[in-house]
mmCIF file of C-alpha atoms and ligand atoms in Angstrom:
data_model
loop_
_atom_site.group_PDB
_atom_site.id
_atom_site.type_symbol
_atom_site.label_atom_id
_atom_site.label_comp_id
_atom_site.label_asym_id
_atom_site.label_seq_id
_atom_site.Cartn_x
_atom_site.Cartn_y
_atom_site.Cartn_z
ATOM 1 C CA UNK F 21 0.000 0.000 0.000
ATOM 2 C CA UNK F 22 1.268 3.591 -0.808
ATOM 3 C CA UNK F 23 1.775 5.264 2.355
ATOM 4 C CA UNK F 24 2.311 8.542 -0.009
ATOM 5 C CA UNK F 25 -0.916 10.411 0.129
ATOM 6 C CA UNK F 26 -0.309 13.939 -1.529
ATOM 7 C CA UNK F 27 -2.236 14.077 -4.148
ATOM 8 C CA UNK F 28 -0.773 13.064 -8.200
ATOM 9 C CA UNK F 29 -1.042 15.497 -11.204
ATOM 10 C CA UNK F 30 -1.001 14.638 -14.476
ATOM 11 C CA UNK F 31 -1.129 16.174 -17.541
ATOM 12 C CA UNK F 32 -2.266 14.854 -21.410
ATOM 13 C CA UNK F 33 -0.034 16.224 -23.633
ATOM 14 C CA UNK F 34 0.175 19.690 -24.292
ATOM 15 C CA UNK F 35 -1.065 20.611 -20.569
ATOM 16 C CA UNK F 36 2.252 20.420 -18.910
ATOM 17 C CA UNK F 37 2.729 23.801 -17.831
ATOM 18 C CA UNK F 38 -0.806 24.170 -16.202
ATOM 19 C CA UNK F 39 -0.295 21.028 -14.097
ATOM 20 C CA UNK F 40 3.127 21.955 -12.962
ATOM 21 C CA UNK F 41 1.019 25.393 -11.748
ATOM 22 C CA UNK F 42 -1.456 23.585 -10.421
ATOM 23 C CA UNK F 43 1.084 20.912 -8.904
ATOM 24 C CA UNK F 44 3.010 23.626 -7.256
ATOM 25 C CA UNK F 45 -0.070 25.038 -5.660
ATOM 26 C CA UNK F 46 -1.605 21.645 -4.339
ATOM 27 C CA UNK F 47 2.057 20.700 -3.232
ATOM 28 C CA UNK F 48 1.185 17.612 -5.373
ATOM 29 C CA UNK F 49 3.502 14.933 -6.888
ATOM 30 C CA UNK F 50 3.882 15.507 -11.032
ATOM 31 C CA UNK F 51 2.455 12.032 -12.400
ATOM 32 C CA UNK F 52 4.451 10.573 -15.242
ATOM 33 C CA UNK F 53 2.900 8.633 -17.841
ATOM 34 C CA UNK F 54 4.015 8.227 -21.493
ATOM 35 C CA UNK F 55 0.954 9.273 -23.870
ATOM 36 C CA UNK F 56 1.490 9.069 -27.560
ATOM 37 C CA UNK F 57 -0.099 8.048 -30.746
ATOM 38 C CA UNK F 58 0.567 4.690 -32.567
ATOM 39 C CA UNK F 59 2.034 5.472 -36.142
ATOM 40 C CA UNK F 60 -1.820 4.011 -37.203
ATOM 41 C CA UNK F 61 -3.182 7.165 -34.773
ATOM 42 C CA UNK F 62 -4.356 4.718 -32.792
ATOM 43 C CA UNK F 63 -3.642 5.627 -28.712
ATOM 44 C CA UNK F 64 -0.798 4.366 -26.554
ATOM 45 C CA UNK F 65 -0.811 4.811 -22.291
ATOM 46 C CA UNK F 66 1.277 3.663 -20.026
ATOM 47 C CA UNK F 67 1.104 5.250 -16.516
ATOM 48 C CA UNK F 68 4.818 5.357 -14.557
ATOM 49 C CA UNK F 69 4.319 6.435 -11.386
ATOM 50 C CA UNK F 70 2.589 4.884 -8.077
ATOM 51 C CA UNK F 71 -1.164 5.846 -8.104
ATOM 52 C CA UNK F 72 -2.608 3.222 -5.641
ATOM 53 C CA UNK F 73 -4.391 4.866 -3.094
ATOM 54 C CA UNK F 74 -4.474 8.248 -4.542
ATOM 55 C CA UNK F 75 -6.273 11.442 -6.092
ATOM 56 C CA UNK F 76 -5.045 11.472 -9.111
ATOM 57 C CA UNK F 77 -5.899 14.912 -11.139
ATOM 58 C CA UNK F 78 -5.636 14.659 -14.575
ATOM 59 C CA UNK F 79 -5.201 17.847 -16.518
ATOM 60 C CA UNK F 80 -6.664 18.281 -19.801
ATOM 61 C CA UNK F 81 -8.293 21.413 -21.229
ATOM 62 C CA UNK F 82 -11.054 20.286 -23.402
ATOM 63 C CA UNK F 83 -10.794 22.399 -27.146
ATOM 64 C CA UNK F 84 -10.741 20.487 -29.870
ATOM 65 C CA UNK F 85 -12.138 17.861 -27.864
ATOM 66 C CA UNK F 86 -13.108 14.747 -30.257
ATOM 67 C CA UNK F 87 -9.001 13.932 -30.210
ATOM 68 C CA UNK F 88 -8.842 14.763 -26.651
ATOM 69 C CA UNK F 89 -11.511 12.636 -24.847
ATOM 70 C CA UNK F 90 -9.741 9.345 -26.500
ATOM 71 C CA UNK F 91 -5.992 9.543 -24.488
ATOM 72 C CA UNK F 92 -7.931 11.274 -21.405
ATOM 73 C CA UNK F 93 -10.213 8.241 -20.903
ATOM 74 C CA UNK F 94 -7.732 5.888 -21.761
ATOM 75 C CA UNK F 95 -5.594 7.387 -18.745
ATOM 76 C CA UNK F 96 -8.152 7.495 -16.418
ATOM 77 C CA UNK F 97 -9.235 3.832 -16.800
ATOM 78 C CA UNK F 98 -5.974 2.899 -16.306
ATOM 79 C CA UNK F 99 -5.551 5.116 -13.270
ATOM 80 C CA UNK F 100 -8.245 3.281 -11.734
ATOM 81 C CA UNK F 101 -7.161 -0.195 -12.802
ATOM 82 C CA UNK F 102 -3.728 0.849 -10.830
ATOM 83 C CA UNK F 103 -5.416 1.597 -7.802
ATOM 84 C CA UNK F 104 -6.182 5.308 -7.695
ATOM 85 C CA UNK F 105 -8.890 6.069 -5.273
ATOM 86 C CA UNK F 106 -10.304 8.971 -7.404
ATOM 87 C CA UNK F 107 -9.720 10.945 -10.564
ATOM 88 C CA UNK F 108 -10.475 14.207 -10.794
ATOM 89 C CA UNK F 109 -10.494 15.653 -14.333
ATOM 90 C CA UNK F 110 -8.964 19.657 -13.971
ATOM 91 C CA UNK F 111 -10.345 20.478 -17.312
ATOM 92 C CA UNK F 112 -9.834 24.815 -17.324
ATOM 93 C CA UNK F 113 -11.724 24.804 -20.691
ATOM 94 C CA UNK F 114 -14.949 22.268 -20.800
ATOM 95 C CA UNK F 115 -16.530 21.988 -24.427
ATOM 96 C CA UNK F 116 -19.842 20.812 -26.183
ATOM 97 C CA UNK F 117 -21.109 23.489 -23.415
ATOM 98 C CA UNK F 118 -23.054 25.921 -26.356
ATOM 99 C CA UNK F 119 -25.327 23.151 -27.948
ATOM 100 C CA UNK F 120 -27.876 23.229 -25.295
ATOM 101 C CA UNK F 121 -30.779 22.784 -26.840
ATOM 102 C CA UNK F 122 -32.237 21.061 -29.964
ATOM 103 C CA UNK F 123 -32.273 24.344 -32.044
ATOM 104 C CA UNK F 124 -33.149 22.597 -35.352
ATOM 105 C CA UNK F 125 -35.209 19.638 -35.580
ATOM 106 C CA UNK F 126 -32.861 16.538 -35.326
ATOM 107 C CA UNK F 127 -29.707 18.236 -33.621
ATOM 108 C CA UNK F 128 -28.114 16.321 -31.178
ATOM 109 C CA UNK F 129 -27.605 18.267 -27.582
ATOM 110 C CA UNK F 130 -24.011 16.833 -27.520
ATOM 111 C CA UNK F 131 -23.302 19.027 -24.416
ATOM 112 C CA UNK F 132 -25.231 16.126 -22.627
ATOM 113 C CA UNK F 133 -23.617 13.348 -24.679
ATOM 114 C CA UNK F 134 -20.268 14.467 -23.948
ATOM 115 C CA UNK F 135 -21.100 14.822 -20.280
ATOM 116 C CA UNK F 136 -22.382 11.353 -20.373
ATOM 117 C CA UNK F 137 -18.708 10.837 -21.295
ATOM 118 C CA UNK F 138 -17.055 12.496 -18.677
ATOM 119 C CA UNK F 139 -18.923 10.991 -15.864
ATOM 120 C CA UNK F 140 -17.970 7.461 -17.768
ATOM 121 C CA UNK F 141 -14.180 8.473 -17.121
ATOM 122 C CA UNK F 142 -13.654 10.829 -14.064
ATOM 123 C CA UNK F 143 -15.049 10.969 -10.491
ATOM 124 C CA UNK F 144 -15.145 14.696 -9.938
ATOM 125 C CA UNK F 145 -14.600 17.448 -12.506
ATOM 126 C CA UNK F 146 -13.124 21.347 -11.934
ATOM 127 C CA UNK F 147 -13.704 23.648 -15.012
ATOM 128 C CA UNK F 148 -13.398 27.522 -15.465
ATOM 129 C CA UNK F 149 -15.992 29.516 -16.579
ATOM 130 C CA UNK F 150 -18.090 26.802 -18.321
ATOM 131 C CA UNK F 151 -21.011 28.228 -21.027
ATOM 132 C CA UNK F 152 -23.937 28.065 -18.398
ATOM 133 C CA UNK F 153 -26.168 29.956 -20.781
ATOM 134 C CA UNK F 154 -29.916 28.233 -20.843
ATOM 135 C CA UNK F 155 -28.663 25.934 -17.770
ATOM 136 C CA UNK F 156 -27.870 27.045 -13.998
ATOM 137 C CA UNK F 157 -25.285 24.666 -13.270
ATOM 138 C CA UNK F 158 -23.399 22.214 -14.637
ATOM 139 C CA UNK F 159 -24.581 19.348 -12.178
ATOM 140 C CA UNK F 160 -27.909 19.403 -14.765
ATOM 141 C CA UNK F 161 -25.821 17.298 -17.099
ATOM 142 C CA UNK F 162 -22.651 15.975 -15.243
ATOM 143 C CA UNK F 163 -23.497 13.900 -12.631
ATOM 144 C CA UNK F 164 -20.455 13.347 -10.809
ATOM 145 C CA UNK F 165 -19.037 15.912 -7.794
ATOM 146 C CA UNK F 166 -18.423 19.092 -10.061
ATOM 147 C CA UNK F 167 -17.066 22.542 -10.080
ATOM 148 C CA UNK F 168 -17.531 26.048 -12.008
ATOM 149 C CA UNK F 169 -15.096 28.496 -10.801
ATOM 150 C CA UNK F 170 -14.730 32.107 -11.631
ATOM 151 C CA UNK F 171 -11.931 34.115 -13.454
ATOM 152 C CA UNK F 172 -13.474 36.971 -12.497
ATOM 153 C CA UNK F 173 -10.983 38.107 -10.024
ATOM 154 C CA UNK F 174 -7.979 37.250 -11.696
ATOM 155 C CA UNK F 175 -9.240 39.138 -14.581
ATOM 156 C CA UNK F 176 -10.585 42.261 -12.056
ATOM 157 C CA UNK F 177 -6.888 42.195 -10.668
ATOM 158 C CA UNK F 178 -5.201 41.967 -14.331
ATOM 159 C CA UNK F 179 -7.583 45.374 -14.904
ATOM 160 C CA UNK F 180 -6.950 47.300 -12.268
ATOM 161 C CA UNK F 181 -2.707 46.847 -13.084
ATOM 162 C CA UNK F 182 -3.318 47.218 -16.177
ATOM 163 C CA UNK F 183 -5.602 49.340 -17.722
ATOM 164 C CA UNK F 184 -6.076 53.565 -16.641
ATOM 165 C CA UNK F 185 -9.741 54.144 -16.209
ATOM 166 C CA UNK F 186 -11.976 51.189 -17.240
ATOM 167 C CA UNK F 187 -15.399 51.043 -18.643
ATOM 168 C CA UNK F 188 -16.085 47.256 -19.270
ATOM 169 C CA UNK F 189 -18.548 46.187 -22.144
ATOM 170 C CA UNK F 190 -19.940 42.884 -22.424
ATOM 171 C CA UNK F 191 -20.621 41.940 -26.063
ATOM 172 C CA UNK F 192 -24.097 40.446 -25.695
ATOM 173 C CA UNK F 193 -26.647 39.530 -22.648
ATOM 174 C CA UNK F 194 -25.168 36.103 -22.071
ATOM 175 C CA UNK F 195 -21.610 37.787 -21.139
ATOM 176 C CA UNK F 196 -24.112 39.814 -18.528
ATOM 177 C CA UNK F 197 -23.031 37.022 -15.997
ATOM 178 C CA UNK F 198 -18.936 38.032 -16.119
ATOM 179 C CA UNK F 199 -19.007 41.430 -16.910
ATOM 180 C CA UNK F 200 -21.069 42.312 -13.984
ATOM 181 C CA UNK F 201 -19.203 40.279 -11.689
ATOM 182 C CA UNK F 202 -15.339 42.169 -13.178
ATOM 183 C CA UNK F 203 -16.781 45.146 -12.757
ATOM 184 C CA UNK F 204 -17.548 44.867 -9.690
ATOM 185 C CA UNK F 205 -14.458 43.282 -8.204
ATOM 186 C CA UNK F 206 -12.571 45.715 -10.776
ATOM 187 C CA UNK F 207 -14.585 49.225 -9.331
ATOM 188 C CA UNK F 208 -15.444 49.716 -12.695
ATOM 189 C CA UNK F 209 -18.901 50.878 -14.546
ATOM 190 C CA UNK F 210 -20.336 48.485 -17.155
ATOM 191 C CA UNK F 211 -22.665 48.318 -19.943
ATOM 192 C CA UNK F 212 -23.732 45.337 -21.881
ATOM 193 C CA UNK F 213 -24.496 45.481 -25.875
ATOM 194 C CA UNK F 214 -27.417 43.184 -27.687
ATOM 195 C CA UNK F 215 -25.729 40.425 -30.046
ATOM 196 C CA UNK F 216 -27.567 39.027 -33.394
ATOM 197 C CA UNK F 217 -26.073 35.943 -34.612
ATOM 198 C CA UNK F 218 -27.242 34.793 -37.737
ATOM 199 C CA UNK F 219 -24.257 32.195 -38.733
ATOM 200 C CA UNK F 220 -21.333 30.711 -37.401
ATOM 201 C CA UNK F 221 -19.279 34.131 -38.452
ATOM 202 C CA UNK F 222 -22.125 36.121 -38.675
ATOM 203 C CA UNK F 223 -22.751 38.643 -36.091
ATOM 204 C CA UNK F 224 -24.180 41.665 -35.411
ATOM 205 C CA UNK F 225 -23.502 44.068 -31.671
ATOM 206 C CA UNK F 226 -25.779 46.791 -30.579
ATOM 207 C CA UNK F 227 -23.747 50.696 -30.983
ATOM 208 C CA UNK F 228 -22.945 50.847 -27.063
ATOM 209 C CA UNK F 229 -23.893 54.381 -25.566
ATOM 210 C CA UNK F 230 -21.034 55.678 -23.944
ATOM 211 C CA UNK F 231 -21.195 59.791 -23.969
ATOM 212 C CA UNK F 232 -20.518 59.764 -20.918
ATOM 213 C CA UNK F 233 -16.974 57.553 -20.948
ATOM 214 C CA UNK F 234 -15.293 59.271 -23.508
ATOM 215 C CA UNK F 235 -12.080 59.550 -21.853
ATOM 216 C CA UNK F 236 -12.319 55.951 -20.167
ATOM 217 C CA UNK F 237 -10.478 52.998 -22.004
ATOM 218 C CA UNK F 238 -13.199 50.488 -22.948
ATOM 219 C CA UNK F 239 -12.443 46.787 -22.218
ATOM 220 C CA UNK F 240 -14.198 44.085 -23.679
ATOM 221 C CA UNK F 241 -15.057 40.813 -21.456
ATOM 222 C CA UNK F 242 -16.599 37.921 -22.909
ATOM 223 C CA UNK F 243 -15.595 33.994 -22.020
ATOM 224 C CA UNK F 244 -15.249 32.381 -25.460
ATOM 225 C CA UNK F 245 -13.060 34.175 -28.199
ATOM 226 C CA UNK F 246 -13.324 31.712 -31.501
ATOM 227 C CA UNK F 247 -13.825 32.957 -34.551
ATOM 228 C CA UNK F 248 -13.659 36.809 -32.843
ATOM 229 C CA UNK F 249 -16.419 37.959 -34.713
ATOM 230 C CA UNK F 250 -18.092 38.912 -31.619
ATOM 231 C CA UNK F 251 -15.132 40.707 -30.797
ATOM 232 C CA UNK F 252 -14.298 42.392 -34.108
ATOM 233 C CA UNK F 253 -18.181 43.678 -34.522
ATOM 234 C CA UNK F 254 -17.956 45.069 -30.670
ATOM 235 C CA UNK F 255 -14.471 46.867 -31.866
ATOM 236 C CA UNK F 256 -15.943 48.758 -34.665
ATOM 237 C CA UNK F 257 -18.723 49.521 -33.147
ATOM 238 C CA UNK F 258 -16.957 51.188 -30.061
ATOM 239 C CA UNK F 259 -14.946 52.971 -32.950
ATOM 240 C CA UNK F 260 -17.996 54.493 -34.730
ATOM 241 C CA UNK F 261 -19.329 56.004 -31.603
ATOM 242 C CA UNK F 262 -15.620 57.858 -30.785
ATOM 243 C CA UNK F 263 -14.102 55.625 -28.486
ATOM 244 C CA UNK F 264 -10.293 54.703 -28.047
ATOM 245 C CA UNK F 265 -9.038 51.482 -29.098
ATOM 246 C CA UNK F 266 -9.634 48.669 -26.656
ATOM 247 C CA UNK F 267 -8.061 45.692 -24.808
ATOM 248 C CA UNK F 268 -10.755 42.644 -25.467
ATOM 249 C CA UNK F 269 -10.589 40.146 -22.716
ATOM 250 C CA UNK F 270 -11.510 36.416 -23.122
ATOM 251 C CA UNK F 271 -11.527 33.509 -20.641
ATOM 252 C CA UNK F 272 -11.197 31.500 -23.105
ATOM 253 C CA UNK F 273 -8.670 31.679 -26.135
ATOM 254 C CA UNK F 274 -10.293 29.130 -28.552
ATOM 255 C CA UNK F 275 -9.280 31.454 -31.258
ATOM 256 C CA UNK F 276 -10.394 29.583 -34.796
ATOM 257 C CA UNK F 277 -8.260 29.995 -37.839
ATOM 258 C CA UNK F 278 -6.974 33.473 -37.903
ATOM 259 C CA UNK F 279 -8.978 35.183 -35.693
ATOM 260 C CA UNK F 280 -6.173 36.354 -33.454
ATOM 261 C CA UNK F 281 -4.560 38.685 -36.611
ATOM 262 C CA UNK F 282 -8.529 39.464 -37.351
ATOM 263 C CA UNK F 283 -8.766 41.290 -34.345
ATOM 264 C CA UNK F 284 -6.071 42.593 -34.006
ATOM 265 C CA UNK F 285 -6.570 44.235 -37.639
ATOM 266 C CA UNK F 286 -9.733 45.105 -36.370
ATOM 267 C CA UNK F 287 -8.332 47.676 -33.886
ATOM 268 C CA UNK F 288 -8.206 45.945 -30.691
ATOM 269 C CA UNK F 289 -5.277 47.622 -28.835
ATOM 270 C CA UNK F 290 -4.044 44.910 -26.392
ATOM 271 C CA UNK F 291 -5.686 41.269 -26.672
ATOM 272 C CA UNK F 292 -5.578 38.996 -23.125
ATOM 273 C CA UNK F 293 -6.976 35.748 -22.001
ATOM 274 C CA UNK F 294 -6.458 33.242 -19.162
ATOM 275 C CA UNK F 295 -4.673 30.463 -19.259
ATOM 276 C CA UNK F 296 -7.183 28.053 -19.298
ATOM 277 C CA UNK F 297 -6.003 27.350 -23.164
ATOM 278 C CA UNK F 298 -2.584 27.724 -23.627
ATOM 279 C CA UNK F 299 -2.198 30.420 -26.518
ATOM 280 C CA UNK F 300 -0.119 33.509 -26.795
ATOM 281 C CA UNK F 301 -2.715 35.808 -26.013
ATOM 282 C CA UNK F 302 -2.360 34.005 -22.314
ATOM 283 C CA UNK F 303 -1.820 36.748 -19.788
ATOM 284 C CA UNK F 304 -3.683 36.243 -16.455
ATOM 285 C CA UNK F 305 -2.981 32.599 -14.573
ATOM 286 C CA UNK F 306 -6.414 30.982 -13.331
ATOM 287 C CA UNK F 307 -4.423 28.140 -11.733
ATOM 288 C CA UNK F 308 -4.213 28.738 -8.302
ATOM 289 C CA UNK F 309 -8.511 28.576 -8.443
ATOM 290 C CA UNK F 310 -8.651 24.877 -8.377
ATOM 291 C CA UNK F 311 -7.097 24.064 -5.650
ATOM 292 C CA UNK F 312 -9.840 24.423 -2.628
ATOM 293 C CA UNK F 313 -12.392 22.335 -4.496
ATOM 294 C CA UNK F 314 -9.203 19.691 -5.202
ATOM 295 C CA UNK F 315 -8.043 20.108 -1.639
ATOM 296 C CA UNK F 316 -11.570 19.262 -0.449
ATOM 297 C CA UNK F 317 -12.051 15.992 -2.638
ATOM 298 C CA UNK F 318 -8.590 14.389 -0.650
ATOM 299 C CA UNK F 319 -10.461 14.728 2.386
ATOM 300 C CA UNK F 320 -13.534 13.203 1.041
ATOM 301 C CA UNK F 321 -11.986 10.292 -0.583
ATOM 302 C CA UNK F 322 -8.860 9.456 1.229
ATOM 303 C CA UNK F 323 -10.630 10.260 4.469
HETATM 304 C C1 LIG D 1 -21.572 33.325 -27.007
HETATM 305 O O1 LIG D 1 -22.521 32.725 -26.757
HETATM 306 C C2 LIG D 1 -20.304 33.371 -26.224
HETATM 307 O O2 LIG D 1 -20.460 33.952 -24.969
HETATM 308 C C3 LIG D 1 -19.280 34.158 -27.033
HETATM 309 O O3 LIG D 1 -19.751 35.469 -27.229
HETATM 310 C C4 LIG D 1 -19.063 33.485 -28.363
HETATM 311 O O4 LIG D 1 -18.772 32.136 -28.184
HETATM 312 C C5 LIG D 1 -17.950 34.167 -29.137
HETATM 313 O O5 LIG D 1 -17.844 33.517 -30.359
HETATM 314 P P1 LIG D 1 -17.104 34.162 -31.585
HETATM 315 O O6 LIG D 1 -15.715 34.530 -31.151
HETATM 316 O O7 LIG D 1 -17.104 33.074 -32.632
HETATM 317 O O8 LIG D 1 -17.903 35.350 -32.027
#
């Protein structure tokens, strides 16, 4: 038996420098396992270290999921088969969280399917700033011990260094949720715009009324940045009614295709997200959230 109970962290390839964060914060052992694809793309997994007995955290942020799920599962069965008393999936970005609903006749609502999968692999899951749009929380489609924490503060803090005289503006009424919340914890005011999609890169964003800002630096908030249409239409706008360039702020940097160099071409003066994807637009670290929720599971399951 592995008298060794601090918890194990490991990380699925190309999450190594959040886990050693997170690590470092939990006082954790770094888990070794060797992770790689057969020449046929098939999966290979082979855990090193000694699990029995332990929470074992396994990081993996979740973009461009459908290749991810395969290795994570694979090293969480395996965890268990070697004795691990729980996994815990640290997953800072959680997809399949926008299709909520059945918005055309026949669409699947894979955000439940691909919870179904989750719970089939982990015991407890810790995310960042999930899509909770047309649900309240996530335990209405994961069913195991679960966790949505807030950037908020982190990004409130990364304001108030950084930026001389904030207004924040939230891009559309679902982004409501965080911009309130930053502006709070940031002292700043706030306003929130009305969004219009129509397509997958079609967008349209209410002109924001902001007479009474003019000499404030606006700062967009919003969790997901993909394609950065969102984004670029919220840029202009601010433009056409006379305001200065802003910084755009995303939890998330999903950032499709070029959408990075789109928005930046679009006028956006400084472009930051957390590090809950790793991308060079990473500027505010989100690790040190996970850790009570973590902390709390090795008393519950090693107890
Ligand atoms: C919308 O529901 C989200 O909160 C974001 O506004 C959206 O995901 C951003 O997407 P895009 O960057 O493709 O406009």
């Amino acid at each position: 038996m592995n008298e060794n109970n601090r918890p194990i962290v490991f990380a699925l390839p190309g999450n190594e420098v959040f886990a050693r964060l997170l690590a470092k914060h939990l006082i954790a052992d770094d888990g070794e396992a060797d992770i790689r694809l057969f020449p046929d793309g098939e999966t290979y997994s082979r855990v090193l270290s000694d699990v029995e007995g332990r929470l074992a955290v396994l990081v993996c942020t979740l973009f461009h999921p459908n290749e991810k799920f395969v290795p994570l599962h694979f090293l969480a069965r395996n965890l268990k088969t070697l004795g691990a008393k729980h996994i815990c999936l640290a997953a800072p970005y959680l997809a399949y969280m926008r299709q909520d609903k059945v918005f055309q006749t026949g669409e699947a609502v894979t955000s439940e399917y691909f919870a179904d999968l989750i719970c089939s692999s982990a015991d407890s899951i810790i995310t960042v700033d999930t899509h909770l749009h047309r649900r309240d929380s996530l335990s209405e489609i994961y069913t195991i011990p679960n966790k949505n924490i807030h950037a908020a503060s982190k990004i409130a803090g990364w304001i108030k260094q950084n930026v001389r005289e904030p207004i924040l503006v939230g891009p559309d009424s679902e982004s409501r949720q965080w911009v309130s919340d930053v502006a709070r914890k940031a002292e700043a005011p706030f306003t929130v715009l009305e969004k219009i999609r129509t397509g997958d890169r079609d967008v349209s964003v209410s002109l924001p009324e902001l007479t009474s800002y003019r000499d404030h630096t606006p700062v967009l908030v919003d969790d997901i940045i993909s394609t950065a249409r969102t984004m670029m239409e919220t840029v202009r706008n601010l433009k056409s009614v006379g305001m200065g360039p802003p910084v755009c702020i995303g939890v998330h940097a999903v950032f499709a295709e070029d959408a990075l160099v789109e928005l930046k071409e679009s006028g956006a003066e400084r472009i930051v997200t957390c590090n809950t994807i790793p991308h060079e637009s990473n500027a505010i670290d989100v690790s040190g959230l996970f850790v009570a929720f973590i902390r709390s599971l090795g008393q519950q399951s090693l107890a």
